[in-house]
Structures are given as structure tokens and as C-alpha cells.
XYZ file of C-alpha atoms in Angstrom:
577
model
C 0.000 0.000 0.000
C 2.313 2.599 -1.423
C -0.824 5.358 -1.537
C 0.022 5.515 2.243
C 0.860 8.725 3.671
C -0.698 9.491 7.123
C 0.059 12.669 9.152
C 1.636 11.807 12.614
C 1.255 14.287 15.229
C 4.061 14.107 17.933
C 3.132 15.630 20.756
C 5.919 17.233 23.862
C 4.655 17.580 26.743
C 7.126 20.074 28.596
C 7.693 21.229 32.153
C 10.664 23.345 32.920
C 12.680 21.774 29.699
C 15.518 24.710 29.690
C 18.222 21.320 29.610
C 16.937 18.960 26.834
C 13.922 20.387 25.045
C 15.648 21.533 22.213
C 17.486 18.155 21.934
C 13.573 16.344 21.628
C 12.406 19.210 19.093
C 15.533 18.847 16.852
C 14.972 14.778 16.906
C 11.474 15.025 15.807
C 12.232 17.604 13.213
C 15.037 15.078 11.997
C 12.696 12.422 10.922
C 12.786 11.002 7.357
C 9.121 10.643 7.530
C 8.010 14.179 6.803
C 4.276 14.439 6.747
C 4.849 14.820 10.681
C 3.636 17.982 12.473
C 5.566 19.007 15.893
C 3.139 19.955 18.499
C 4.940 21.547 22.022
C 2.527 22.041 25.405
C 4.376 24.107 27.771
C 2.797 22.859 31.239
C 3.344 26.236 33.178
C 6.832 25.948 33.448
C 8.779 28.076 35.840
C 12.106 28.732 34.277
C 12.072 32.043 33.772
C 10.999 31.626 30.052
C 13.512 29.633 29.351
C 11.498 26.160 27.969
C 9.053 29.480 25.987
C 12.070 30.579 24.385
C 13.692 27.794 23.047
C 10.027 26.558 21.516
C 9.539 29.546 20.136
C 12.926 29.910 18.355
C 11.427 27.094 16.227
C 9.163 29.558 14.394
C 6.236 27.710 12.506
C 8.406 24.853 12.532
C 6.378 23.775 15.548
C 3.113 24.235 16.906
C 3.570 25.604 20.454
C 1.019 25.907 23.476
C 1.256 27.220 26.773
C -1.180 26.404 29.567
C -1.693 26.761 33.502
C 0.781 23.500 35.256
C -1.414 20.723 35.432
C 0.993 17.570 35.416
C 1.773 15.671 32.240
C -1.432 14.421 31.934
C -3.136 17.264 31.335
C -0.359 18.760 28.698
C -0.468 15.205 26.544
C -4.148 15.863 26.805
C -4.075 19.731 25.076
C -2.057 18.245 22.577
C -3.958 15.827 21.961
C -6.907 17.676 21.344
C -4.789 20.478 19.081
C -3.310 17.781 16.944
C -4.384 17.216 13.584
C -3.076 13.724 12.477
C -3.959 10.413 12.011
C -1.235 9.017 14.182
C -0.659 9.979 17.877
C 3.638 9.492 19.195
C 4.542 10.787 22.644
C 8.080 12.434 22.932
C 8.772 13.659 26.326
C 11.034 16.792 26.114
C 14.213 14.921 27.461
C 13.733 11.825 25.236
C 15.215 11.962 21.219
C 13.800 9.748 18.712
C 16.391 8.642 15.870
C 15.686 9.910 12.608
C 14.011 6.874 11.145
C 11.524 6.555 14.209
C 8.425 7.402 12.392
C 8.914 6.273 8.810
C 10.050 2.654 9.896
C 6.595 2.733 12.186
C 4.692 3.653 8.979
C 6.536 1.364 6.777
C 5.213 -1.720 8.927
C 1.695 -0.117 9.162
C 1.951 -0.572 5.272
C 2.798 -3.869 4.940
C 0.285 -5.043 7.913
C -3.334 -5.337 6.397
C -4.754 -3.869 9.710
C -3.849 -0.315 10.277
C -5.571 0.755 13.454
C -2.997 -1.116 15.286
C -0.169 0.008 18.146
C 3.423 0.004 16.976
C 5.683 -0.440 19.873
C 9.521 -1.322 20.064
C 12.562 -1.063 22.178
C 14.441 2.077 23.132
C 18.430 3.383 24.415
C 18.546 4.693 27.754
C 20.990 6.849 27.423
C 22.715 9.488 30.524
C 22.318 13.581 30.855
C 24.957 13.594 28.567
C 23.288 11.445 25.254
C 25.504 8.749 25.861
C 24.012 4.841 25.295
C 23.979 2.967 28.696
C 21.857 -0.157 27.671
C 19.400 -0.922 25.229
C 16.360 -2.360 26.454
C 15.210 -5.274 24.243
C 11.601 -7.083 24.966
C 12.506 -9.808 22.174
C 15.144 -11.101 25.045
C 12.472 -10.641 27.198
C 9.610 -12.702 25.666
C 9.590 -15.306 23.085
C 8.494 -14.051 19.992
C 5.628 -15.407 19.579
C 4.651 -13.171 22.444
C 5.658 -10.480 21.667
C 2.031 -9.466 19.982
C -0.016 -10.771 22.523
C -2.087 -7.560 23.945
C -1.429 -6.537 27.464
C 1.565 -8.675 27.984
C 4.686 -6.519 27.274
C 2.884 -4.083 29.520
C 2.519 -6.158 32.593
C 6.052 -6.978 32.140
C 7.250 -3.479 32.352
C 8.838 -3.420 28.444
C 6.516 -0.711 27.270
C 7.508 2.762 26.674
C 5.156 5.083 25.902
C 7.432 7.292 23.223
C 8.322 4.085 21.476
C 4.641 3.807 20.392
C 2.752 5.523 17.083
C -1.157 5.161 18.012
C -4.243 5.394 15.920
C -5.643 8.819 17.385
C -8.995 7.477 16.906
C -8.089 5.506 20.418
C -8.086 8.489 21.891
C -11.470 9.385 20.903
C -12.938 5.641 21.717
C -11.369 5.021 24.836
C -10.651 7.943 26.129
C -7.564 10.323 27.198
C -4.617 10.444 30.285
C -5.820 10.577 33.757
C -4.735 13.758 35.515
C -5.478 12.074 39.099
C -1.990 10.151 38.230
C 1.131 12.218 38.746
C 3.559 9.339 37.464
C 1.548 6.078 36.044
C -1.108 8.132 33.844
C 0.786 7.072 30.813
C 0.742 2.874 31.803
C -3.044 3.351 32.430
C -4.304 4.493 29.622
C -1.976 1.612 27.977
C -3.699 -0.738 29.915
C -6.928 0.399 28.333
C -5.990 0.338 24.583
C -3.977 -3.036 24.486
C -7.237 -4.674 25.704
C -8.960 -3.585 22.469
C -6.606 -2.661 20.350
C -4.194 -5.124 18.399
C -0.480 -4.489 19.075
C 2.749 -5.433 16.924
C 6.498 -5.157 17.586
C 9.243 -3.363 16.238
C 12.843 -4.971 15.806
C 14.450 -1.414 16.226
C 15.416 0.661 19.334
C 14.370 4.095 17.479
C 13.902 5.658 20.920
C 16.890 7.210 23.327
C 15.325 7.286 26.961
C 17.308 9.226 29.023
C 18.010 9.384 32.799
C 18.551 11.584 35.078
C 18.431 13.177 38.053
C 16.163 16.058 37.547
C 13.100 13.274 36.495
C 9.725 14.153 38.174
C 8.906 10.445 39.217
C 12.131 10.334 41.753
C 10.641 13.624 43.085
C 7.138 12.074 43.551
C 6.885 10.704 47.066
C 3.633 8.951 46.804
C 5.199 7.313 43.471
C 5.701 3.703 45.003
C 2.074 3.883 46.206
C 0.730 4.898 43.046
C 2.427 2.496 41.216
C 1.416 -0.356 43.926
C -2.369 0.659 43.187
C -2.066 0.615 39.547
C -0.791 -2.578 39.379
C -3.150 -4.242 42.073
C -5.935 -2.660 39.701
C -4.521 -4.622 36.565
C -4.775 -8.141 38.216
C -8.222 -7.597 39.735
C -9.600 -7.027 36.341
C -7.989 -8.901 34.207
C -10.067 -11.976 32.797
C -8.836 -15.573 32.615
C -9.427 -15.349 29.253
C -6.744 -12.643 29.265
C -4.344 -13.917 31.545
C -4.708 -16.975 29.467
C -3.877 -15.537 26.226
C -0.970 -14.309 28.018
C 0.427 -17.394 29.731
C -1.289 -20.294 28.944
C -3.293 -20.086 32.288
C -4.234 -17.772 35.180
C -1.391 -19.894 37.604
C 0.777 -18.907 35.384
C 0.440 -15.252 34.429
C -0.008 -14.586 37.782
C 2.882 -16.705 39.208
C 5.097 -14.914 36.199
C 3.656 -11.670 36.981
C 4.322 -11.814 40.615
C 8.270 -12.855 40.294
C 8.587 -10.122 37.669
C 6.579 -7.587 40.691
C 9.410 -8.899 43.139
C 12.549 -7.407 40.731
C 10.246 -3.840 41.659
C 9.244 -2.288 44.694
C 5.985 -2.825 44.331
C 5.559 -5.136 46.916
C 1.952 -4.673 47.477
C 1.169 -6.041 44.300
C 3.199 -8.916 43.922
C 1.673 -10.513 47.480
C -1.523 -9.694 45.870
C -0.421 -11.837 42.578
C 0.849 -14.651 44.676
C -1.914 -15.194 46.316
C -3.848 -14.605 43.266
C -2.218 -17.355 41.599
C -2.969 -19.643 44.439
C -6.585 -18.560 44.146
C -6.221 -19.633 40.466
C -4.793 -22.952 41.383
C -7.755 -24.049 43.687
C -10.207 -22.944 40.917
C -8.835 -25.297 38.545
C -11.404 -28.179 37.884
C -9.602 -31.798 37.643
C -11.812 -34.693 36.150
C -10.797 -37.798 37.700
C -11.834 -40.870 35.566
C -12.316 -44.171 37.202
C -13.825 -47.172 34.837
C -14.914 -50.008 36.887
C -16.186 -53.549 36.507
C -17.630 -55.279 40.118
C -15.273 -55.252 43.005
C -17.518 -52.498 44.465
C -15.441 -52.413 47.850
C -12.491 -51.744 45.736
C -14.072 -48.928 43.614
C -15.405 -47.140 46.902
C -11.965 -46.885 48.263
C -10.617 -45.541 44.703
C -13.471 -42.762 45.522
C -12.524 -41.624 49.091
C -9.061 -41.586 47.976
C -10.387 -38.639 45.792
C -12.572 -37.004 48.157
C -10.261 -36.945 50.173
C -7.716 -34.928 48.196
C -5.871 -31.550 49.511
C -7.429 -30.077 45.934
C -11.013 -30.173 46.334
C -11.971 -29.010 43.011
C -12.684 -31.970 40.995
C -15.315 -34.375 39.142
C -15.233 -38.033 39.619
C -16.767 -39.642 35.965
C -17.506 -43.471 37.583
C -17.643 -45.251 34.100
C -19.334 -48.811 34.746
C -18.365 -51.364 32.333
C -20.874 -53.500 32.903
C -20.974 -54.621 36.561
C -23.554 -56.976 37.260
C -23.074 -56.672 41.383
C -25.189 -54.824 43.852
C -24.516 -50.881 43.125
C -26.800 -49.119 45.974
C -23.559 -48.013 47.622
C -21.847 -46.937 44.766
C -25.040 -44.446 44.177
C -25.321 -43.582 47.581
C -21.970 -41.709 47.190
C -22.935 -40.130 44.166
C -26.074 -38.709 45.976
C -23.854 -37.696 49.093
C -21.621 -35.815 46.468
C -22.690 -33.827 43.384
C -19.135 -33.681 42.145
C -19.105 -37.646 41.665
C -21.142 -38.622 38.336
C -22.280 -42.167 37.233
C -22.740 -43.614 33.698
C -22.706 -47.430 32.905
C -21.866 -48.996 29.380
C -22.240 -52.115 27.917
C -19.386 -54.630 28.999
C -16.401 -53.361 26.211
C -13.064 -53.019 27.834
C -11.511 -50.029 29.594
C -10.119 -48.527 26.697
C -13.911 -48.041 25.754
C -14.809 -47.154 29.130
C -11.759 -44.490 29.979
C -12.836 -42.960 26.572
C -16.432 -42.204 27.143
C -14.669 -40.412 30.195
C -12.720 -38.446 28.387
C -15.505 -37.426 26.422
C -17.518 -36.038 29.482
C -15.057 -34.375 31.392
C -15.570 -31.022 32.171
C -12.277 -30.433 34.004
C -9.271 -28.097 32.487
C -7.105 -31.735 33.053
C -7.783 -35.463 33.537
C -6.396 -37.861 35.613
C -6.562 -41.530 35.408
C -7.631 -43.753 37.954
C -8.209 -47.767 37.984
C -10.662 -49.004 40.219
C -8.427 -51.354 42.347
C -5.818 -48.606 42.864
C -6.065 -44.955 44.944
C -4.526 -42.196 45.150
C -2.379 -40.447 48.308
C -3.977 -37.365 49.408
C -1.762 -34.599 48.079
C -1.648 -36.038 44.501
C -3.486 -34.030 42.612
C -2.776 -30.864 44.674
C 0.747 -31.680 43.784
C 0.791 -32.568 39.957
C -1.244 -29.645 39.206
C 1.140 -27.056 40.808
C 3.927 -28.987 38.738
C 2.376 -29.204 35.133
C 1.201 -25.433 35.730
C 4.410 -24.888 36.988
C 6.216 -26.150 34.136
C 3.523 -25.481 31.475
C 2.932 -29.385 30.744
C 0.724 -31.707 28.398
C 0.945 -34.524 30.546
C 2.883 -35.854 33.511
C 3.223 -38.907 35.381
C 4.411 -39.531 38.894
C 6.499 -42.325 41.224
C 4.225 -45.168 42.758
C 3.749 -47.394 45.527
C 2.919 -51.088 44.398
C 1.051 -52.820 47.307
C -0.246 -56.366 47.780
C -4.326 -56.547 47.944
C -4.120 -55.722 51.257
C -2.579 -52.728 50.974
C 1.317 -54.034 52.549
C 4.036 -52.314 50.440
C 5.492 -54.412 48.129
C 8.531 -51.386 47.152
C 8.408 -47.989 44.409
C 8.589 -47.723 41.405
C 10.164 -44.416 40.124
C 9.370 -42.026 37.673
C 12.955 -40.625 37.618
C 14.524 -41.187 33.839
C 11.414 -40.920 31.844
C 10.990 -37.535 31.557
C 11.313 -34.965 28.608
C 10.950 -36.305 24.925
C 11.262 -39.861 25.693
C 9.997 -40.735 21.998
C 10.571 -43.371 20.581
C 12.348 -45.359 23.672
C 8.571 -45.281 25.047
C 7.768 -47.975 22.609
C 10.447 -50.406 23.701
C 9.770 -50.295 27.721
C 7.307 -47.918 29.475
C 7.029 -47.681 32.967
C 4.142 -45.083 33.326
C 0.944 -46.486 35.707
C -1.961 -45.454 34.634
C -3.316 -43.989 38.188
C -0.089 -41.629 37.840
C -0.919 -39.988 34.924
C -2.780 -36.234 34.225
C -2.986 -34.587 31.409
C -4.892 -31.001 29.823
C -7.982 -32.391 28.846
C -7.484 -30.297 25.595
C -4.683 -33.436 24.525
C -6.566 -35.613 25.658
C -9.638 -34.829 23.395
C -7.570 -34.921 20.296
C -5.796 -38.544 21.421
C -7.328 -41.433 22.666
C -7.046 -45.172 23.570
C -6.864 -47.713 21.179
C -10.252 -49.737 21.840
C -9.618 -52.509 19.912
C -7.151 -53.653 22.721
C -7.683 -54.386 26.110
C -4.298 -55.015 27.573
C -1.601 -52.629 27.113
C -4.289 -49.997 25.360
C -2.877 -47.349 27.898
C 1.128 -47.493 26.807
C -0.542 -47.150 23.441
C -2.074 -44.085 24.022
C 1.508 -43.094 25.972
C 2.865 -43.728 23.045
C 1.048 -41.485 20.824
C 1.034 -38.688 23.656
C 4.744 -39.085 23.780
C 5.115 -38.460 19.727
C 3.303 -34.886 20.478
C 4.733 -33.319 23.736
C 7.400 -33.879 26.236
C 6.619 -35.823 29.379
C 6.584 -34.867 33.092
C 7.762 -36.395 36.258
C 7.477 -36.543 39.745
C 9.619 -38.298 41.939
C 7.459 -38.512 44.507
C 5.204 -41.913 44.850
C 1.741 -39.955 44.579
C -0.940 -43.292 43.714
C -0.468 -47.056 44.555
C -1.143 -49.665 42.734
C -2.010 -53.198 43.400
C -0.703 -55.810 42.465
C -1.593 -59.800 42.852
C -3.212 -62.794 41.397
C -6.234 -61.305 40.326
C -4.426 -58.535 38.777
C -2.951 -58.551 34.752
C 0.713 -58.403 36.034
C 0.525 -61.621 37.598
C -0.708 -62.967 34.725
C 2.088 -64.303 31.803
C -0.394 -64.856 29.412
C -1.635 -61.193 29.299
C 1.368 -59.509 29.991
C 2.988 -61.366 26.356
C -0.510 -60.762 25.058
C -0.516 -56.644 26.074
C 2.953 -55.978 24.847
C 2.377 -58.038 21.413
C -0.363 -56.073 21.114
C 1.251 -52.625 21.648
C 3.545 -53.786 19.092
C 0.599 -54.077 16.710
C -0.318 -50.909 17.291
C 2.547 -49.677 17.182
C 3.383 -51.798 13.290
C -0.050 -49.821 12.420
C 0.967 -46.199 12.850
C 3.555 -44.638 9.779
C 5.851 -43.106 12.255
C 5.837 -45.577 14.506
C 6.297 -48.616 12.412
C 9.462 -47.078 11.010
C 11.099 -47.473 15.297
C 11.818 -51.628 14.203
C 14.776 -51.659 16.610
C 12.179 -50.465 19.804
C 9.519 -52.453 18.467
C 12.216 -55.665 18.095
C 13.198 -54.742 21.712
C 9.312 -54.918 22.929
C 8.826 -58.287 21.761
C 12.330 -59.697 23.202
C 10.574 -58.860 26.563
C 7.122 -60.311 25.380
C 8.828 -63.876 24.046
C 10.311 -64.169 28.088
C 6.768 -64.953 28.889
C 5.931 -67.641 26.635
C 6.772 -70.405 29.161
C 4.901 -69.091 31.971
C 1.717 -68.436 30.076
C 1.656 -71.898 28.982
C 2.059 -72.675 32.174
C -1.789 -74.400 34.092
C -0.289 -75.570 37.653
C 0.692 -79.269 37.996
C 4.532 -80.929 38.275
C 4.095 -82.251 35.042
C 2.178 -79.793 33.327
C 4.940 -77.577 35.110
C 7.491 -79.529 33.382
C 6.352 -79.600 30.318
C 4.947 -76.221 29.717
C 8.974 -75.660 30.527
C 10.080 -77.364 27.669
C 7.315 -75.973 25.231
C 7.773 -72.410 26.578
C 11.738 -72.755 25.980
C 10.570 -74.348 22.022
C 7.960 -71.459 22.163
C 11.052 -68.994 22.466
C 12.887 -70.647 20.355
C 10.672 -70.100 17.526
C 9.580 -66.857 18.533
C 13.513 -65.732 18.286
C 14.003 -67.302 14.923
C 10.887 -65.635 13.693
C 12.177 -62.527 14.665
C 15.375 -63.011 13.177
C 14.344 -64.596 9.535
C 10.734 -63.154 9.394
C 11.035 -59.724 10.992
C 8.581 -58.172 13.304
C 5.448 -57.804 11.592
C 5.133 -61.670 10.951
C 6.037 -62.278 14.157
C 3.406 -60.271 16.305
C 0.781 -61.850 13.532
C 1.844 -65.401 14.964
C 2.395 -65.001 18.068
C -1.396 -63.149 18.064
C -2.769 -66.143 17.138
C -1.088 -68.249 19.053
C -2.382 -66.427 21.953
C -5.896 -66.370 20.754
C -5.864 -62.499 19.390
């Protein structure tokens, strides 16, 4: 869009400016943009006509007004309403802008397809004497695809308010500076227009900020107050919606905000973000998924492991698969608690089961929970603070394995499988399902495999792993039990699970192509041949010996001459699948 040519008004406010003024008014002058006007408000300065005769040596160079001392507020406001441009930029009269300031502003206005937008950038700060002490940079600050999100280079202090060119028509629609605020008029009224009005970054310091100490805000006593109210009034009204946009969360702004509020002395505000963010912690909702089939006694103690949790806000989804025993006091819980919800299914396999979960749960994460295993009572309050903490997918934790009885039978740690731990997932997994939580939002998009049901869960692991890096806790946080009546005692479905995850895992493009994990898998499957052909007698002990060891045998030569696909096809059908 060549055709465009806007007139930028900028706009000095000035106050005693006998030092620098003509330093600001020779920097706007300088730009290579020149459809610029120059407007100068001299706030009742007493300087014995000093900042009046240095404007006014400009000629009609500049437009200059005088009015009564009112604070900066009030001047930026005259100006405002004397300007005539399109374009509002701020240049306070012991700031310079580098020549290019304005046209490199309008060149990126012309090649963006919105134009009521807010350029901002970086600036110099520079000393009394125009020498560079440090540039300040907000792409080293925030990643950059952050760096257009509205609101958030303000609330992390990168925002200065003569780095920015502004559609004047803001003014207008939102309104003008507060004159009630001696020192933080100018990062109020930004608060206002970056919550309606789009924002984009400049990869140029084109603004020299300079310090010094003659600055009205170190002779403003109540400045620290001020600045401790303006800031407690951002994080009361901001939305989640906002602070999501921001961070990802509400935990998280407001944990980010509040260590950035500590580097200040604003101290006021960051307690108030702290315990914000801890407000925003108990308010998220956790669904907690628990598929069950009979063993009701079992299932009610998976439940008061729940209620029982230091996080209180959460949904328990009770997914029956089936159970054909006596439910009365499965219901009575659910009508003793409105945050526990029952739905029954035909009998068809947890994968099933844990999927019509998924597909009710209300909660911004999930966590997983089988009906012969429960949870220890700081679990989830734990693993949320650490996957908000770390801005996780999905997590998993340590465990306790018990006997049915509940006696510890030793941990099992989550230390090592952390981070991208694709595609070594596919050749040995060690996450429990009653350790994991995830954002619901993943969890939606990826589900369990429901054609399988044993090892359907390090499937889905699997597939989560391919998309995101894992969490872990070292801290046992669920236990799990273990025993006859459980799969890991049996052989037959421990070959049969990881056989099948290899067929799953054969199925999938990308995951097919891992042969040497997926070889590995089955090298752990083929050690329980002999034990799943194993019924209980001497003899049949004896012999199921010597066919497991000829079971192996084959299985390893099948592997060797046939590769791995023919080999999870035989040994599916040997094992009935």
C-alpha cells in the first residue's frame, strides 16, 4: 500500500525543559518521515521563560502551546486535542527519537493489512549527557511469539510510551490520560488500549530514553504507592481469558507476573499476585476418571481416595463397564456428592470405558484412575502445581505397588522418563496409569486404542509421547495393586498386552518405522511364553517348561528370519488375538 501517507502528530509535553527540550524538538524535526507535524505544550513551566524561548525559536516549525501547570497528563491531553493527524507518538522533552523513528513505524503499518494497530519497540537509555547505557530489548524478554499478545509486554514493564505511534482514533474511543496520576497516567491508559486494540512489535530501538536526576517520578513521594495501586488494579480485572492468552493459564500469568513484581518495589502487588495465583490454582477443575467392573469395595476406596484430596476441586466420571453386582452403595456416594457422576456402558473393555470419560469431562485436566488402585492425598494438589508450573501436556508420577491388602510391596520411580522420551517409550514404558494427568485439551484430540484391552494405555503413551514432552514426579503420589487377580501376575496377558502394543505400534507410519524399539518390545514379550503356557501341575509344570523354551525358540528365529510384523501376527494367534 504505497498510496500511504498518514500525518503523525508528535506531541511534547514540557515542564521546565531549559536542559533537553531543544534536543527532543531537533529529533522530531530530523525524521525522514516528513508528513509529521511538531506539536509543544508548555505545562506552566517556571524557568524564567527559558522552555518558551527555546520553543519559540522554532518559528512555525512547531506548533507551540502554553497552559496553567497541570501535570503531564493534562499537557499530553491539550495536545492531543490540538493535533491534527492520524497518528498519535509521545516524545517527552528529554527523550530523542532517531531519525528513522516514524517512517520505519509507517513502513510496517503498510505492509500489515490492519492499520488501526499500536506500533511499539525497544528504546536506548541513554545518561544527561546522550551517551548509550543499555538498550532495552523485549525480544530477550519474551519469546516471539509473544511479543504481539495484547497486554503482555505491559505487565512486564517493556513498554515505553514514546516508542509507540497510536491510531488517534483511540483516543477518541477510549478515552484520554488521567490527571489524578502524577507518574503512572501514561501505563493506564496503555492498559486500556492493548485490551482492544491489536499491538505489533518493532525490531528497532528508534527511541533514546534518558536518565537523570532532575526526572519528576524520583521527586514524587507517593510514586511507590501509586504504582502499587495501579498494578493491584490490573490483576483484579484482568479476565482468565486474558491472563490466558498471556500465559497459557491464570497460575501462570499470575505466578510470572508476581516474580517479575518482586525485581520492583511494588511489593503490594506482587503478594496480591501470589496469592492470586494460588486462588487460580484451587479454581482449577480436575476430572478424575475411574472405569470399573464389580469389586464395588475396591471402587469405593478408589473414591474416598479422591474425596479426600488436599485439591477439592474436581469431578469423579464413575464409568461402569458392565458390573452386574449390587450398586446401591456406589449411588449412595454419588447422591452424598454432586461432584461424583455415574454412567454405565455395555461390557467393552476399559479402553472403551476411559474414553467415554474423556468425552464427558468437564475439568481443564484429567487424571486416570483404575478401580483397584487410589490415590495419596496430596496427589493431585501436587501434579497440578507442577504441570502449571512447568507449562505441561501430561505428567506422570512415582508409585507405591502394594499387595491386595494394601502391605508395600517397594516404588517404582518415575525418575529417567521424563522430557521427549519418543521413541524409547515404545520399547519399555514404565508409566501407571493412576499416575498420569494430562490437559484435557490433549486428551480430546488422542485417545485409547479400543480394539485392545491389555496394554491400550502405553498405546495411548505412546502417541502422547510423539506430540509433547513428558513430566515427572519423583514422589510416589498413587499405589497400585498388584496380585493374582491382577494382569501383572498374569504371563499370558502380559505377552498378550505388549504383542499387542507392538501391533499398534506396526499400524501407525511413524511408529512402524522405530523396528529396533519395536524388536526390543517383543524380546521382553517372548520371556513370557513359558509361563503363560504354564496351568499348575509338576508335570504340566514340566512340560509347559520345555514348550515355553521351544515357544522362544521359535519366537527368536521368527524374529530373526521373518522380521517383526510376521512375528506379532503369529504369536497373536497363538495367543488367541
Amino acid at each position: 500500500m504505497t498510496n500511504f501517507y498518514p500525518l503523525v502528530s508528535i506531541v511534547i509535553p514540557v515542564y521546565n525543559g531549559g536542559n533537553f527540550l531543544r534536543e527532543a524538538i531537533d529529533s522530531a524535526l530530523a525524521q525522514t518521515y516528513k508528513n509529521i507535524e511538531v506539536i509543544v505544550v508548555n505545562d506552566g513551566s517556571r524557568d524564567e521563560g527559558k522552555t518558551r524561548e527555546i520553543a519559540l525559536s522554532y518559528g512555525d516549525r512547531i506548533r507551540y502551546f502554553e497552559k496553567e501547570n497541570g501535570g503531564c497528563a493534562t499537557a499530553l491531553n491539550h495536545g492531543i486535542a490540538q493535533l491534527k493527524g492520524d497518528y498519535f507518538s509521545w516524545l517527552s522533552h528529554d527523550d530523542k527519537y532517531l531519525p528513522e523513528k516514524i517512517e520505519h513505524q509507517i513502513n510496517l503499518l503498510r505492509e500489515l493489512p490492519e492499520k488501526k494497530i499500536i506500533i511499539y519497540g525497544g528504546y536506548q537509555v541513554i545518561d544527561k549527557d546522550s551517551n548509550v547505557l543499555y538498550p532495552v530489548c523485549p525480544e530477550r524478554v519474551l519469546p516471539s511469539h509473544k511479543l504481539n499478545i495484547p497486554l503482555l509486554p505491559l505487565l512486564r514493564g517493556l513498554i515505553h510510551g514514546c516508542s509507540l505511534l497510536i491510531p488517534v482514533e483511540l483516543f477518541r474511543r477510549v478515552g484520554l490520560f488521567d490527571a489524578t496520576l502524577p507518574s503512572t497516567q501514561d501505563y493506564a491508559l496503555w492498559f486500556e488500549f492493548f485490551r482492544v486494540c491489536p499491538l505489533h512489535f518493532q525490531d528497532r530501538q528508534l527511541v533514546q530514553s534518558r536518565v537523570h536526576p532532575d526526572q519528576g517520578t524520583h521527586k514524587i513521594a507517593k510514586h511507590i504507592e501509586e504504582c502499587n495501586e495501579l498494578w493491584c488494579g490490573f490483576l483484579r480485572r484482568l479476565s482468565d481469558s486474558e491472563m490466558v492468552a498471556m500465559e497459557g493459564s491464570p497460575f501462570r500469568f499470575l505466578t510470572k507476573t508476581a516474580e517479575f513484581l518482586e525485581g520492583t518495589p511494588y511489593s503490594t502487588a506482587a503478594q496480591l499476585a501470589h496469592s492470586m495465583a494460588g486462588s487460580a490454582l484451587s479454581r482449577t477443575q480436575i476430572s478424575v476418571i475411574i472405569p470399573f467392573y464389580n469389586r464395588i469395595g475396591w471402587v469405593i476406596e478408589a473414591i474416598n481416595s479422591v474425596q479426600s484430596q488436599s485439591h477439592q476441586n474436581f469431578e469423579i466420571l464413575l464409568i461402569d463397564d458392565g458390573s452386574n453386582e449390587d450398586l446401591t452403595p456406589i449411588k449412595q456416594i454419588c447422591n452424598n456428592d454432586s461432584r461424583i457422576k455415574y454412567y454405565r456402558q455395555e461390557n467393552s473393555g476399559p479402553a472403551v470405558a476411559r474414553n467415554y470419560g474423556i468425552g464427558l469431562a468437564c475439568g481443564e485436566y484429567i487424571a486416570f484412575l483404575d478401580s483397584d488402585d487410589y490415590f495419596m492425598p496430596e496427589k493431585l494438589s501436587i501434579q497440578l502445581r507442577y504441570m502449571e508450573e512447568q507449562q505441561l501436556l501430561v505428567s506422570h508420577t512415582s508409585y507405591l505397588r502394594v499387595d491386595l491388602e494394601k502391605n508395600p510391596l517397594g516404588a517404582v520411580s518415575a525418575v529417567g522418563f521424563s522430557g521427549n522420551v519418543f521413541p524409547r517409550v515404545i520399547a519399555s514404558c514404565p508409566v501407571a496409569m493412576p499416575t498420569v494427568m494430562a490437559r484435557t485439551s490433549l486428551l480430546k484430540e488422542n485417545r485409547f486404542p479400543e480394539y485392545l484391552h491389555i496394554g491400550e494405555d502405553v498405546c495411548l503413551w505412546i502417541t502422547l509421547a510423539s506430540k509433547c514432552e513428558w513430566g515427572a514426579i519423583e514422589t510416589p503420589l498413587s499405589s497400585v495393586r498388584v496380585g493374582p487377580s491382577t494382569a501383572a501376575y498374569d504371563s499370558r496377558k502380559q505377552c498378550l498386552g505388549l504383542v499387542g502394543i507392538a501391533h499398534f505400534a506396526l499400524s501407525d507410519p511413524l511408529f512402524s518405522s522405530c523396528q529396533r524399539q519395536i524388536k526390543s518390545l517383543l524380546t521382553v514379550a517372548q520371556t513370557y511364553l513359558s509361563d503363560s503356557t504354564h496351568t499348575g501341575s509338576p508335570s504340566e509344570h514340566s512340560r509347559a517348561t520345555t514348550g515355553g523354551h521351544t515357544l522362544r525358540a521359535k519366537f527368536y528365529s521368527s524374529l530373526k528370519h521373518d522380521g517383526v510384523r510376521a512375528t506379532v501376527r503369529r504369536v497373536r494367534r497363538y495367543l488367541g488375538k
